[in-house]
Amino acid sequence: MSETAAASPAKVRFRGHRALLTALVVDGVGSGLFLPFAVLYFLHTTTIPLASVGAALTAGNLLAVPTPLLAGPLIDRFGPRALTIAGNLLSAVAFAGYLVVGSSWQLAVTALVAGVGRITSSTALVCLIRVLAAPGERPQWFAVQSVARNAGYGLGGIAGAVAVSADGPWAYPLLAAVNAASYLIVAGVLAWRRFDTSAGEQAQPDPDPAGKPAGYLEVLGDRRLLVVVGVNVLLVVCMSVLSVLVTVYLVDVLGRPAWVGGALFTLNTVIVVLGQTAVTRRVDGFRKPRIVQGAAAAWAVAFLCLWLLNAAPGWVVLPGATLAVCACTLAEMLYAPTINALAVDAAPRTGSGRYLAVYQLSWGLSTAIAPGLLIWLLAQGGQWPWPVLLVLCALAAAAIGLLLKNRSVTN
């Protein structure tokens, strides 16, 4: 097969699945309401000191990192729909618990429950999309998921900002309550509506005719999956630069006002909402490892731009940072749907929960590692993060190239 297939992009069939898309938007709105104001929430509604808030949230999130390994066998046994519902119910309990948290240990426990719920539902959701969509449709499904999530984040963020600006005693508790309700709504929608899974299941052959799920040792022996997981660890660190590093770099190193970082983050969200599905359709004919290499190249361009801003005149900083954020956004739009589809394609019909649990674990580990690593590099000097990140991009591009030798990875 050539690099660009002659066939037109697969038409994604959303008929019968609009309830799931609605659930994704509702989930995004609820999260967008709360997440930008999470630390402020605890400072306004409890007497817990700032440092203790940060430590408790970090502890809860780190303890939740192994959750995919526990969720995987449960997904294989009970199905992805049931575990997606269960994860949303756990999240609803956690955010309702935030309304009564009063001490650091209570916050850590509640953050752990929230993390377990979030990771369980996200792991199960990837499996659910796997059984809903045929292989050629999966990148578009993950693209639409990204658009729905980002649109929800944007709407929720605006609504949350309006509520917080009212400065009433009810404002912050309202954010947690509405987010808890959003998880209940998502669980209710998924419980109420059954989905047609024939397209995904029939398209994926089962290598084990006995139908016995693979154990984790067998999963870890799958070279194709290990390549996907290793590349994901590297590139999720790169993806985290926009949310973790860009604003503090612009403010502390380049002397720009803080609103610039917020404006650039908003620009990223808007571009994803408006452009994600179009970008995914545009690259549909390329082999997925090539698309990942393109994403790594786009991140490399962004990091090179940011590195050069160290020595650039002041008037170059804003346009240069804008160009870098646009490159980061393009990389994100190329990468996220494609790496999800590669992981899903690697999983057999039986035991896909364990396969995708290992994949989701790579997201959790990278997300936990990235803030500390990136901030530590910046503390060594404003020039240090960028060459390290360029090396990560090069390593990821070389590693994913190993899959190009696998003739089964054709699109």
mmCIF file of C-alpha atoms in Angstrom:
data_model
loop_
_atom_site.group_PDB
_atom_site.id
_atom_site.type_symbol
_atom_site.label_atom_id
_atom_site.label_comp_id
_atom_site.label_asym_id
_atom_site.label_seq_id
_atom_site.Cartn_x
_atom_site.Cartn_y
_atom_site.Cartn_z
ATOM 1 C CA MET A 1 0.000 0.000 0.000
ATOM 2 C CA SER A 2 1.258 3.484 -0.844
ATOM 3 C CA GLU A 3 1.848 6.209 1.720
ATOM 4 C CA THR A 4 -1.336 7.962 0.634
ATOM 5 C CA ALA A 5 -4.152 5.622 -0.135
ATOM 6 C CA ALA A 6 -6.264 6.296 -3.179
ATOM 7 C CA ALA A 7 -9.452 5.550 -1.306
ATOM 8 C CA SER A 8 -11.331 8.437 0.215
ATOM 9 C CA PRO A 9 -11.498 8.751 3.986
ATOM 10 C CA ALA A 10 -13.938 6.380 5.642
ATOM 11 C CA LYS A 11 -17.315 7.889 6.409
ATOM 12 C CA VAL A 12 -17.913 7.589 10.123
ATOM 13 C CA ARG A 13 -21.317 6.236 11.105
ATOM 14 C CA PHE A 14 -22.616 8.061 14.157
ATOM 15 C CA ARG A 15 -26.215 6.929 13.734
ATOM 16 C CA GLY A 16 -27.333 5.326 16.977
ATOM 17 C CA HIS A 17 -24.334 6.740 18.847
ATOM 18 C CA ARG A 18 -25.334 10.380 19.288
ATOM 19 C CA ALA A 19 -26.150 9.706 22.930
ATOM 20 C CA LEU A 20 -22.488 8.811 23.470
ATOM 21 C CA LEU A 21 -21.375 12.044 21.796
ATOM 22 C CA THR A 22 -23.789 13.971 24.013
ATOM 23 C CA ALA A 23 -22.312 12.242 27.050
ATOM 24 C CA LEU A 24 -18.806 13.296 25.975
ATOM 25 C CA VAL A 25 -19.853 16.954 25.722
ATOM 26 C CA VAL A 26 -21.614 16.833 29.113
ATOM 27 C CA ASP A 27 -18.506 15.307 30.658
ATOM 28 C CA GLY A 28 -16.338 18.031 29.115
ATOM 29 C CA VAL A 29 -18.603 20.831 30.357
ATOM 30 C CA GLY A 30 -18.550 19.496 33.915
ATOM 31 C CA SER A 31 -14.777 19.092 33.906
ATOM 32 C CA GLY A 32 -14.294 22.501 32.303
ATOM 33 C CA LEU A 33 -16.358 24.054 35.075
ATOM 34 C CA PHE A 34 -14.213 22.641 37.863
ATOM 35 C CA LEU A 35 -10.673 21.854 36.703
ATOM 36 C CA PRO A 36 -9.437 25.417 36.006
ATOM 37 C CA PHE A 37 -10.527 26.409 39.523
ATOM 38 C CA ALA A 38 -9.648 23.212 41.419
ATOM 39 C CA VAL A 39 -6.938 24.643 43.672
ATOM 40 C CA LEU A 40 -8.915 27.845 44.246
ATOM 41 C CA TYR A 41 -11.923 25.724 45.194
ATOM 42 C CA PHE A 42 -10.140 24.159 48.152
ATOM 43 C CA LEU A 43 -8.606 27.449 49.226
ATOM 44 C CA HIS A 44 -12.065 29.074 49.308
ATOM 45 C CA THR A 45 -14.064 26.209 50.822
ATOM 46 C CA THR A 46 -11.588 24.740 53.339
ATOM 47 C CA THR A 47 -8.898 25.904 55.751
ATOM 48 C CA ILE A 48 -6.270 23.603 54.202
ATOM 49 C CA PRO A 49 -3.039 25.536 53.385
ATOM 50 C CA LEU A 50 -1.994 25.879 49.763
ATOM 51 C CA ALA A 51 1.030 23.594 50.080
ATOM 52 C CA SER A 52 -1.095 20.887 51.716
ATOM 53 C CA VAL A 53 -3.721 21.183 48.972
ATOM 54 C CA GLY A 54 -1.046 20.573 46.352
ATOM 55 C CA ALA A 55 0.483 17.668 48.266
ATOM 56 C CA ALA A 56 -2.901 15.999 48.860
ATOM 57 C CA LEU A 57 -3.967 16.303 45.216
ATOM 58 C CA THR A 58 -0.605 14.975 44.045
ATOM 59 C CA ALA A 59 -0.737 12.042 46.470
ATOM 60 C CA GLY A 60 -4.247 11.091 45.381
ATOM 61 C CA ASN A 61 -3.381 11.274 41.686
ATOM 62 C CA LEU A 62 -0.161 9.265 42.094
ATOM 63 C CA LEU A 63 -1.940 6.528 44.045
ATOM 64 C CA ALA A 64 -4.486 6.311 41.235
ATOM 65 C CA VAL A 65 -1.850 5.744 38.513
ATOM 66 C CA PRO A 66 -2.043 1.864 38.638
ATOM 67 C CA THR A 67 -5.836 1.949 38.160
ATOM 68 C CA PRO A 68 -5.757 0.780 34.498
ATOM 69 C CA LEU A 69 -4.113 -2.500 35.542
ATOM 70 C CA LEU A 70 -7.050 -3.172 37.862
ATOM 71 C CA ALA A 71 -9.656 -1.920 35.394
ATOM 72 C CA GLY A 72 -8.382 -4.026 32.468
ATOM 73 C CA PRO A 73 -9.494 -7.461 33.751
ATOM 74 C CA LEU A 74 -12.822 -5.963 34.877
ATOM 75 C CA ILE A 75 -13.394 -4.573 31.388
ATOM 76 C CA ASP A 76 -12.665 -7.998 29.915
ATOM 77 C CA ARG A 77 -15.140 -9.592 32.306
ATOM 78 C CA PHE A 78 -18.002 -7.079 32.460
ATOM 79 C CA GLY A 79 -17.540 -5.095 29.257
ATOM 80 C CA PRO A 80 -16.403 -1.521 28.553
ATOM 81 C CA ARG A 81 -19.869 0.010 28.839
ATOM 82 C CA ALA A 82 -20.345 -1.224 32.409
ATOM 83 C CA LEU A 83 -16.904 0.029 33.490
ATOM 84 C CA THR A 84 -17.437 3.406 31.815
ATOM 85 C CA ILE A 85 -20.633 3.759 33.852
ATOM 86 C CA ALA A 86 -18.885 2.615 37.032
ATOM 87 C CA GLY A 87 -16.024 5.087 36.515
ATOM 88 C CA ASN A 88 -18.460 7.980 36.096
ATOM 89 C CA LEU A 89 -20.366 6.963 39.217
ATOM 90 C CA LEU A 90 -17.119 6.896 41.203
ATOM 91 C CA SER A 91 -16.276 10.364 39.890
ATOM 92 C CA ALA A 92 -19.703 11.632 40.918
ATOM 93 C CA VAL A 93 -19.148 10.300 44.442
ATOM 94 C CA ALA A 94 -15.712 11.963 44.595
ATOM 95 C CA PHE A 95 -16.926 15.400 43.532
ATOM 96 C CA ALA A 96 -19.864 15.182 45.899
ATOM 97 C CA GLY A 97 -17.264 14.345 48.547
ATOM 98 C CA TYR A 98 -15.357 17.521 47.719
ATOM 99 C CA LEU A 99 -18.345 19.440 49.104
ATOM 100 C CA VAL A 100 -17.627 18.116 52.619
ATOM 101 C CA VAL A 101 -13.815 17.786 52.597
ATOM 102 C CA GLY A 102 -12.252 19.510 55.601
ATOM 103 C CA SER A 103 -8.734 18.124 56.074
ATOM 104 C CA SER A 104 -5.696 17.133 54.050
ATOM 105 C CA TRP A 105 -6.186 13.387 54.471
ATOM 106 C CA GLN A 106 -9.833 13.659 53.425
ATOM 107 C CA LEU A 107 -8.775 15.602 50.342
ATOM 108 C CA ALA A 108 -6.138 12.994 49.451
ATOM 109 C CA VAL A 109 -8.646 10.126 49.784
ATOM 110 C CA THR A 110 -11.284 11.950 47.767
ATOM 111 C CA ALA A 111 -8.721 12.857 45.087
ATOM 112 C CA LEU A 112 -7.761 9.178 44.934
ATOM 113 C CA VAL A 113 -11.399 8.180 44.367
ATOM 114 C CA ALA A 114 -11.720 10.893 41.698
ATOM 115 C CA GLY A 115 -8.551 9.640 40.003
ATOM 116 C CA VAL A 116 -9.690 6.022 40.054
ATOM 117 C CA GLY A 117 -13.046 7.029 38.595
ATOM 118 C CA ARG A 118 -11.506 9.200 35.882
ATOM 119 C CA ILE A 119 -8.922 6.618 34.828
ATOM 120 C CA THR A 120 -11.412 3.745 34.900
ATOM 121 C CA SER A 121 -13.893 5.586 32.695
ATOM 122 C CA SER A 122 -11.225 6.816 30.253
ATOM 123 C CA THR A 123 -9.716 3.318 29.910
ATOM 124 C CA ALA A 124 -13.134 1.765 29.399
ATOM 125 C CA LEU A 125 -14.157 4.489 26.942
ATOM 126 C CA VAL A 126 -11.233 3.650 24.648
ATOM 127 C CA CYS A 127 -12.383 0.006 24.726
ATOM 128 C CA LEU A 128 -15.975 1.079 24.071
ATOM 129 C CA ILE A 129 -14.975 3.065 20.983
ATOM 130 C CA ARG A 130 -12.976 0.053 19.861
ATOM 131 C CA VAL A 131 -16.095 -2.142 19.782
ATOM 132 C CA LEU A 132 -18.300 0.581 18.297
ATOM 133 C CA ALA A 133 -16.142 1.501 15.317
ATOM 134 C CA ALA A 134 -14.569 -0.385 12.447
ATOM 135 C CA PRO A 135 -10.768 0.056 12.183
ATOM 136 C CA GLY A 136 -10.988 2.634 9.383
ATOM 137 C CA GLU A 137 -13.376 4.757 11.445
ATOM 138 C CA ARG A 138 -11.460 4.802 14.712
ATOM 139 C CA PRO A 139 -9.213 7.841 14.114
ATOM 140 C CA GLN A 140 -12.309 9.902 13.258
ATOM 141 C CA TRP A 141 -14.075 8.633 16.369
ATOM 142 C CA PHE A 142 -11.159 9.670 18.552
ATOM 143 C CA ALA A 143 -11.017 13.010 16.726
ATOM 144 C CA VAL A 144 -14.695 13.655 17.473
ATOM 145 C CA GLN A 145 -14.082 12.637 21.096
ATOM 146 C CA SER A 146 -11.319 15.257 21.280
ATOM 147 C CA VAL A 147 -13.558 17.941 19.749
ATOM 148 C CA ALA A 148 -16.410 17.136 22.139
ATOM 149 C CA ARG A 149 -14.095 17.220 25.147
ATOM 150 C CA ASN A 150 -12.449 20.492 24.150
ATOM 151 C CA ALA A 151 -15.768 22.136 23.294
ATOM 152 C CA GLY A 152 -17.069 21.071 26.687
ATOM 153 C CA TYR A 153 -13.947 22.393 28.406
ATOM 154 C CA GLY A 154 -14.396 25.736 26.685
ATOM 155 C CA LEU A 155 -18.087 26.070 27.552
ATOM 156 C CA GLY A 156 -17.489 24.878 31.097
ATOM 157 C CA GLY A 157 -14.528 27.185 31.574
ATOM 158 C CA ILE A 158 -16.567 30.199 30.503
ATOM 159 C CA ALA A 159 -19.485 29.239 32.740
ATOM 160 C CA GLY A 160 -17.124 28.589 35.648
ATOM 161 C CA ALA A 161 -15.430 31.953 35.196
ATOM 162 C CA VAL A 162 -18.840 33.695 35.265
ATOM 163 C CA ALA A 163 -19.835 31.835 38.439
ATOM 164 C CA VAL A 164 -16.554 32.568 40.214
ATOM 165 C CA SER A 165 -16.666 36.232 39.225
ATOM 166 C CA ALA A 166 -19.947 36.562 41.114
ATOM 167 C CA ASP A 167 -17.852 36.038 44.272
ATOM 168 C CA GLY A 168 -20.735 34.592 46.282
ATOM 169 C CA PRO A 169 -20.366 31.874 48.946
ATOM 170 C CA TRP A 170 -22.287 29.515 46.668
ATOM 171 C CA ALA A 171 -20.022 29.914 43.601
ATOM 172 C CA TYR A 172 -17.291 27.369 44.303
ATOM 173 C CA PRO A 173 -19.566 24.679 45.814
ATOM 174 C CA LEU A 174 -21.767 25.066 42.739
ATOM 175 C CA LEU A 175 -18.841 24.113 40.493
ATOM 176 C CA ALA A 176 -18.241 20.846 42.357
ATOM 177 C CA ALA A 177 -21.963 20.047 42.550
ATOM 178 C CA VAL A 178 -22.549 20.608 38.831
ATOM 179 C CA ASN A 179 -19.491 18.521 37.964
ATOM 180 C CA ALA A 180 -20.774 15.687 40.163
ATOM 181 C CA ALA A 181 -24.163 15.955 38.446
ATOM 182 C CA SER A 182 -22.497 15.840 35.011
ATOM 183 C CA TYR A 183 -20.926 12.477 35.856
ATOM 184 C CA LEU A 184 -24.320 11.154 36.970
ATOM 185 C CA ILE A 185 -25.854 12.335 33.694
ATOM 186 C CA VAL A 186 -23.134 10.609 31.667
ATOM 187 C CA ALA A 187 -23.612 7.364 33.627
ATOM 188 C CA GLY A 188 -27.371 7.613 33.135
ATOM 189 C CA VAL A 189 -27.084 8.176 29.387
ATOM 190 C CA LEU A 190 -24.745 5.202 29.003
ATOM 191 C CA ALA A 191 -26.982 2.983 31.145
ATOM 192 C CA TRP A 192 -30.134 4.026 29.286
ATOM 193 C CA ARG A 193 -28.855 3.667 25.736
ATOM 194 C CA ARG A 194 -27.476 0.436 24.304
ATOM 195 C CA PHE A 195 -24.979 0.678 21.461
ATOM 196 C CA ASP A 196 -24.462 -1.369 18.320
ATOM 197 C CA THR A 197 -21.046 -3.001 18.677
ATOM 198 C CA SER A 198 -21.174 -5.192 15.574
ATOM 199 C CA ALA A 199 -18.906 -2.984 13.415
ATOM 200 C CA GLY A 200 -15.928 -3.071 15.730
ATOM 201 C CA GLU A 201 -16.259 -6.650 16.944
ATOM 202 C CA GLN A 202 -16.735 -8.228 13.521
ATOM 203 C CA ALA A 203 -13.864 -6.261 12.017
ATOM 204 C CA GLN A 204 -11.361 -7.433 14.631
ATOM 205 C CA PRO A 205 -10.301 -11.090 14.357
ATOM 206 C CA ASP A 206 -9.747 -12.996 17.562
ATOM 207 C CA PRO A 207 -6.361 -14.773 17.561
ATOM 208 C CA ASP A 208 -7.490 -17.010 20.410
ATOM 209 C CA PRO A 209 -10.315 -19.273 19.194
ATOM 210 C CA ALA A 210 -10.899 -20.448 22.759
ATOM 211 C CA GLY A 211 -11.725 -16.856 23.715
ATOM 212 C CA LYS A 212 -9.367 -16.810 26.689
ATOM 213 C CA PRO A 213 -8.143 -13.277 27.535
ATOM 214 C CA ALA A 214 -4.417 -12.718 27.424
ATOM 215 C CA GLY A 215 -2.705 -12.237 30.773
ATOM 216 C CA TYR A 216 -0.531 -9.239 31.480
ATOM 217 C CA LEU A 217 2.689 -11.180 30.856
ATOM 218 C CA GLU A 218 1.436 -12.113 27.389
ATOM 219 C CA VAL A 219 0.321 -8.527 26.763
ATOM 220 C CA LEU A 220 3.781 -7.230 27.714
ATOM 221 C CA GLY A 221 5.275 -9.637 25.183
ATOM 222 C CA ASP A 222 3.451 -7.933 22.316
ATOM 223 C CA ARG A 223 6.196 -5.933 20.587
ATOM 224 C CA ARG A 224 3.778 -3.752 18.641
ATOM 225 C CA LEU A 225 1.960 -2.652 21.787
ATOM 226 C CA LEU A 226 5.235 -1.975 23.614
ATOM 227 C CA VAL A 227 6.355 0.337 20.812
ATOM 228 C CA VAL A 228 3.083 2.257 21.027
ATOM 229 C CA VAL A 229 3.355 2.495 24.815
ATOM 230 C CA GLY A 230 6.993 3.634 24.742
ATOM 231 C CA VAL A 231 6.324 6.288 22.115
ATOM 232 C CA ASN A 232 3.312 7.479 24.084
ATOM 233 C CA VAL A 233 5.396 7.946 27.245
ATOM 234 C CA LEU A 234 7.777 10.218 25.324
ATOM 235 C CA LEU A 235 5.200 12.238 23.419
ATOM 236 C CA VAL A 236 2.750 12.755 26.278
ATOM 237 C CA VAL A 237 5.603 14.618 27.996
ATOM 238 C CA CYS A 238 5.837 16.769 24.854
ATOM 239 C CA MET A 239 2.067 17.253 24.819
ATOM 240 C CA SER A 240 2.197 18.452 28.444
ATOM 241 C CA VAL A 241 4.433 21.410 27.558
ATOM 242 C CA LEU A 242 1.483 23.595 26.573
ATOM 243 C CA SER A 243 -0.361 23.224 29.874
ATOM 244 C CA VAL A 244 2.663 22.925 32.199
ATOM 245 C CA LEU A 245 5.523 24.969 30.785
ATOM 246 C CA VAL A 246 4.540 27.591 28.227
ATOM 247 C CA THR A 247 2.929 30.136 30.562
ATOM 248 C CA VAL A 248 5.629 29.976 33.241
ATOM 249 C CA TYR A 249 8.327 30.174 30.529
ATOM 250 C CA LEU A 250 6.713 33.250 28.994
ATOM 251 C CA VAL A 251 6.284 34.954 32.378
ATOM 252 C CA ASP A 252 9.413 34.001 34.328
ATOM 253 C CA VAL A 253 11.966 33.716 31.519
ATOM 254 C CA LEU A 254 10.694 36.006 28.763
ATOM 255 C CA GLY A 255 8.999 38.599 30.958
ATOM 256 C CA ARG A 256 5.566 38.525 29.316
ATOM 257 C CA PRO A 257 2.318 39.144 31.281
ATOM 258 C CA ALA A 258 0.410 36.081 32.529
ATOM 259 C CA TRP A 259 -2.625 36.777 30.338
ATOM 260 C CA VAL A 260 -0.555 35.885 27.269
ATOM 261 C CA GLY A 261 -0.291 32.276 28.438
ATOM 262 C CA GLY A 262 -4.029 32.109 29.085
ATOM 263 C CA ALA A 263 -4.803 33.564 25.675
ATOM 264 C CA LEU A 264 -2.507 31.080 23.934
ATOM 265 C CA PHE A 265 -4.080 28.163 25.831
ATOM 266 C CA THR A 266 -7.507 29.370 24.704
ATOM 267 C CA LEU A 267 -6.205 29.591 21.135
ATOM 268 C CA ASN A 268 -5.171 25.940 21.379
ATOM 269 C CA THR A 269 -8.654 24.898 22.494
ATOM 270 C CA VAL A 270 -10.376 26.884 19.751
ATOM 271 C CA ILE A 271 -8.136 25.433 17.019
ATOM 272 C CA VAL A 272 -8.763 21.884 18.246
ATOM 273 C CA VAL A 273 -12.535 22.389 18.258
ATOM 274 C CA LEU A 274 -12.571 23.965 14.785
ATOM 275 C CA GLY A 275 -9.875 21.899 13.100
ATOM 276 C CA GLN A 276 -9.552 18.452 14.673
ATOM 277 C CA THR A 277 -11.933 16.481 12.472
ATOM 278 C CA ALA A 278 -10.717 18.216 9.300
ATOM 279 C CA VAL A 279 -7.064 17.430 10.103
ATOM 280 C CA THR A 280 -7.886 13.800 10.884
ATOM 281 C CA ARG A 281 -9.788 13.427 7.592
ATOM 282 C CA ARG A 282 -6.946 15.095 5.706
ATOM 283 C CA VAL A 283 -4.337 12.558 6.863
ATOM 284 C CA ASP A 284 -6.673 9.556 6.675
ATOM 285 C CA GLY A 285 -4.768 7.961 3.776
ATOM 286 C CA PHE A 286 -1.376 8.016 5.503
ATOM 287 C CA ARG A 287 -0.068 5.113 7.554
ATOM 288 C CA LYS A 288 -0.569 5.784 11.235
ATOM 289 C CA PRO A 289 3.140 5.595 12.211
ATOM 290 C CA ARG A 290 3.856 8.276 9.577
ATOM 291 C CA ILE A 291 1.213 10.516 11.140
ATOM 292 C CA VAL A 292 2.833 10.066 14.562
ATOM 293 C CA GLN A 293 6.187 10.995 13.030
ATOM 294 C CA GLY A 294 4.532 14.110 11.593
ATOM 295 C CA ALA A 295 3.261 15.008 15.061
ATOM 296 C CA ALA A 296 6.752 14.571 16.528
ATOM 297 C CA ALA A 297 8.123 16.862 13.803
ATOM 298 C CA ALA A 298 5.476 19.520 14.561
ATOM 299 C CA TRP A 299 6.363 19.423 18.263
ATOM 300 C CA ALA A 300 10.042 19.722 17.345
ATOM 301 C CA VAL A 301 9.270 22.879 15.325
ATOM 302 C CA ALA A 302 7.370 24.311 18.309
ATOM 303 C CA PHE A 303 10.180 23.578 20.771
ATOM 304 C CA LEU A 304 12.794 25.026 18.437
ATOM 305 C CA CYS A 305 10.732 28.236 18.159
ATOM 306 C CA LEU A 306 10.424 28.500 21.938
ATOM 307 C CA TRP A 307 14.128 27.834 22.396
ATOM 308 C CA LEU A 308 15.060 30.584 19.938
ATOM 309 C CA LEU A 309 12.840 33.077 21.789
ATOM 310 C CA ASN A 310 15.504 33.093 24.527
ATOM 311 C CA ALA A 311 17.705 35.206 22.276
ATOM 312 C CA ALA A 312 15.022 36.978 20.243
ATOM 313 C CA PRO A 313 14.113 40.708 20.528
ATOM 314 C CA GLY A 314 11.026 41.500 22.555
ATOM 315 C CA TRP A 315 8.749 42.209 19.601
ATOM 316 C CA VAL A 316 9.304 38.666 18.286
ATOM 317 C CA VAL A 317 8.150 36.929 21.479
ATOM 318 C CA LEU A 318 4.375 37.118 20.981
ATOM 319 C CA PRO A 319 4.278 36.082 17.295
ATOM 320 C CA GLY A 320 6.945 33.459 17.942
ATOM 321 C CA ALA A 321 5.045 32.002 20.899
ATOM 322 C CA THR A 322 1.837 32.031 18.849
ATOM 323 C CA LEU A 323 3.556 30.105 16.056
ATOM 324 C CA ALA A 324 4.901 27.600 18.603
ATOM 325 C CA VAL A 325 1.453 27.070 20.143
ATOM 326 C CA CYS A 326 -0.078 26.572 16.682
ATOM 327 C CA ALA A 327 2.594 23.938 15.952
ATOM 328 C CA CYS A 328 1.899 22.251 19.315
ATOM 329 C CA THR A 329 -1.814 22.236 18.493
ATOM 330 C CA LEU A 330 -1.226 20.697 15.075
ATOM 331 C CA ALA A 331 0.926 18.028 16.721
ATOM 332 C CA GLU A 332 -1.822 17.316 19.257
ATOM 333 C CA MET A 333 -4.460 17.025 16.527
ATOM 334 C CA LEU A 334 -2.288 14.639 14.523
ATOM 335 C CA TYR A 335 -1.173 12.596 17.506
ATOM 336 C CA ALA A 336 -4.046 11.936 19.897
ATOM 337 C CA PRO A 337 -6.534 10.217 17.538
ATOM 338 C CA THR A 338 -3.747 8.305 15.783
ATOM 339 C CA ILE A 339 -1.980 6.870 18.834
ATOM 340 C CA ASN A 340 -5.351 5.835 20.299
ATOM 341 C CA ALA A 341 -6.208 4.061 17.043
ATOM 342 C CA LEU A 342 -2.808 2.318 16.947
ATOM 343 C CA ALA A 343 -3.308 1.030 20.498
ATOM 344 C CA VAL A 344 -6.841 -0.127 19.737
ATOM 345 C CA ASP A 345 -5.744 -1.856 16.529
ATOM 346 C CA ALA A 346 -3.072 -3.763 18.453
ATOM 347 C CA ALA A 347 -5.613 -5.243 20.859
ATOM 348 C CA PRO A 348 -7.325 -8.567 20.069
ATOM 349 C CA ARG A 349 -11.075 -8.989 20.463
ATOM 350 C CA THR A 350 -10.642 -11.104 23.595
ATOM 351 C CA GLY A 351 -8.609 -9.455 26.347
ATOM 352 C CA SER A 352 -8.617 -5.962 24.861
ATOM 353 C CA GLY A 353 -9.190 -4.551 28.347
ATOM 354 C CA ARG A 354 -5.736 -5.658 29.496
ATOM 355 C CA TYR A 355 -4.084 -4.419 26.300
ATOM 356 C CA LEU A 356 -5.665 -0.997 26.555
ATOM 357 C CA ALA A 357 -5.060 -0.875 30.313
ATOM 358 C CA VAL A 358 -1.310 -1.097 29.675
ATOM 359 C CA TYR A 359 -1.668 1.636 27.072
ATOM 360 C CA GLN A 360 -3.662 3.875 29.419
ATOM 361 C CA LEU A 361 -1.060 3.311 32.121
ATOM 362 C CA SER A 362 1.475 5.017 29.838
ATOM 363 C CA TRP A 363 -0.752 8.120 29.819
ATOM 364 C CA GLY A 364 -0.979 8.120 33.599
ATOM 365 C CA LEU A 365 2.754 7.675 34.136
ATOM 366 C CA SER A 366 3.689 10.390 31.644
ATOM 367 C CA THR A 367 1.101 12.812 33.000
ATOM 368 C CA ALA A 368 2.476 12.253 36.514
ATOM 369 C CA ILE A 369 6.113 12.595 35.434
ATOM 370 C CA ALA A 370 5.794 15.540 33.051
ATOM 371 C CA PRO A 371 5.174 18.458 35.474
ATOM 372 C CA GLY A 372 8.093 17.615 37.748
ATOM 373 C CA LEU A 373 10.471 16.891 34.861
ATOM 374 C CA LEU A 374 9.578 19.988 32.839
ATOM 375 C CA ILE A 375 9.663 22.389 35.793
ATOM 376 C CA TRP A 376 12.973 20.890 36.994
ATOM 377 C CA LEU A 377 14.502 21.421 33.550
ATOM 378 C CA LEU A 378 13.261 25.020 33.481
ATOM 379 C CA ALA A 379 14.757 25.599 36.936
ATOM 380 C CA GLN A 380 18.166 24.692 35.494
ATOM 381 C CA GLY A 381 17.828 27.561 33.028
ATOM 382 C CA GLY A 382 15.428 28.818 30.371
ATOM 383 C CA GLN A 383 17.358 27.091 27.602
ATOM 384 C CA TRP A 384 17.367 23.587 29.108
ATOM 385 C CA PRO A 385 13.877 22.137 28.432
ATOM 386 C CA TRP A 386 13.992 22.588 24.665
ATOM 387 C CA PRO A 387 16.985 20.469 23.606
ATOM 388 C CA VAL A 388 15.799 17.682 25.915
ATOM 389 C CA LEU A 389 12.327 17.833 24.361
ATOM 390 C CA LEU A 390 13.828 17.790 20.871
ATOM 391 C CA VAL A 391 15.662 14.584 21.790
ATOM 392 C CA LEU A 392 12.381 13.051 23.005
ATOM 393 C CA CYS A 393 10.746 13.929 19.671
ATOM 394 C CA ALA A 394 13.605 12.315 17.738
ATOM 395 C CA LEU A 395 13.507 9.154 19.854
ATOM 396 C CA ALA A 396 9.741 8.848 19.447
ATOM 397 C CA ALA A 397 9.905 9.340 15.664
ATOM 398 C CA ALA A 398 12.608 6.676 15.374
ATOM 399 C CA ALA A 399 10.777 4.207 17.632
ATOM 400 C CA ILE A 400 7.404 4.496 15.893
ATOM 401 C CA GLY A 401 9.244 3.929 12.617
ATOM 402 C CA LEU A 402 9.721 0.320 13.733
ATOM 403 C CA LEU A 403 6.022 -0.235 13.052
ATOM 404 C CA LEU A 404 6.474 0.771 9.414
ATOM 405 C CA LYS A 405 8.270 -2.553 8.960
ATOM 406 C CA ASN A 406 5.101 -4.323 10.096
ATOM 407 C CA ARG A 407 2.998 -4.837 6.980
ATOM 408 C CA SER A 408 -0.146 -5.225 9.088
ATOM 409 C CA VAL A 409 0.089 -1.539 10.036
ATOM 410 C CA THR A 410 -1.246 -0.293 6.712
ATOM 411 C CA ASN A 411 -3.314 2.719 7.695
#
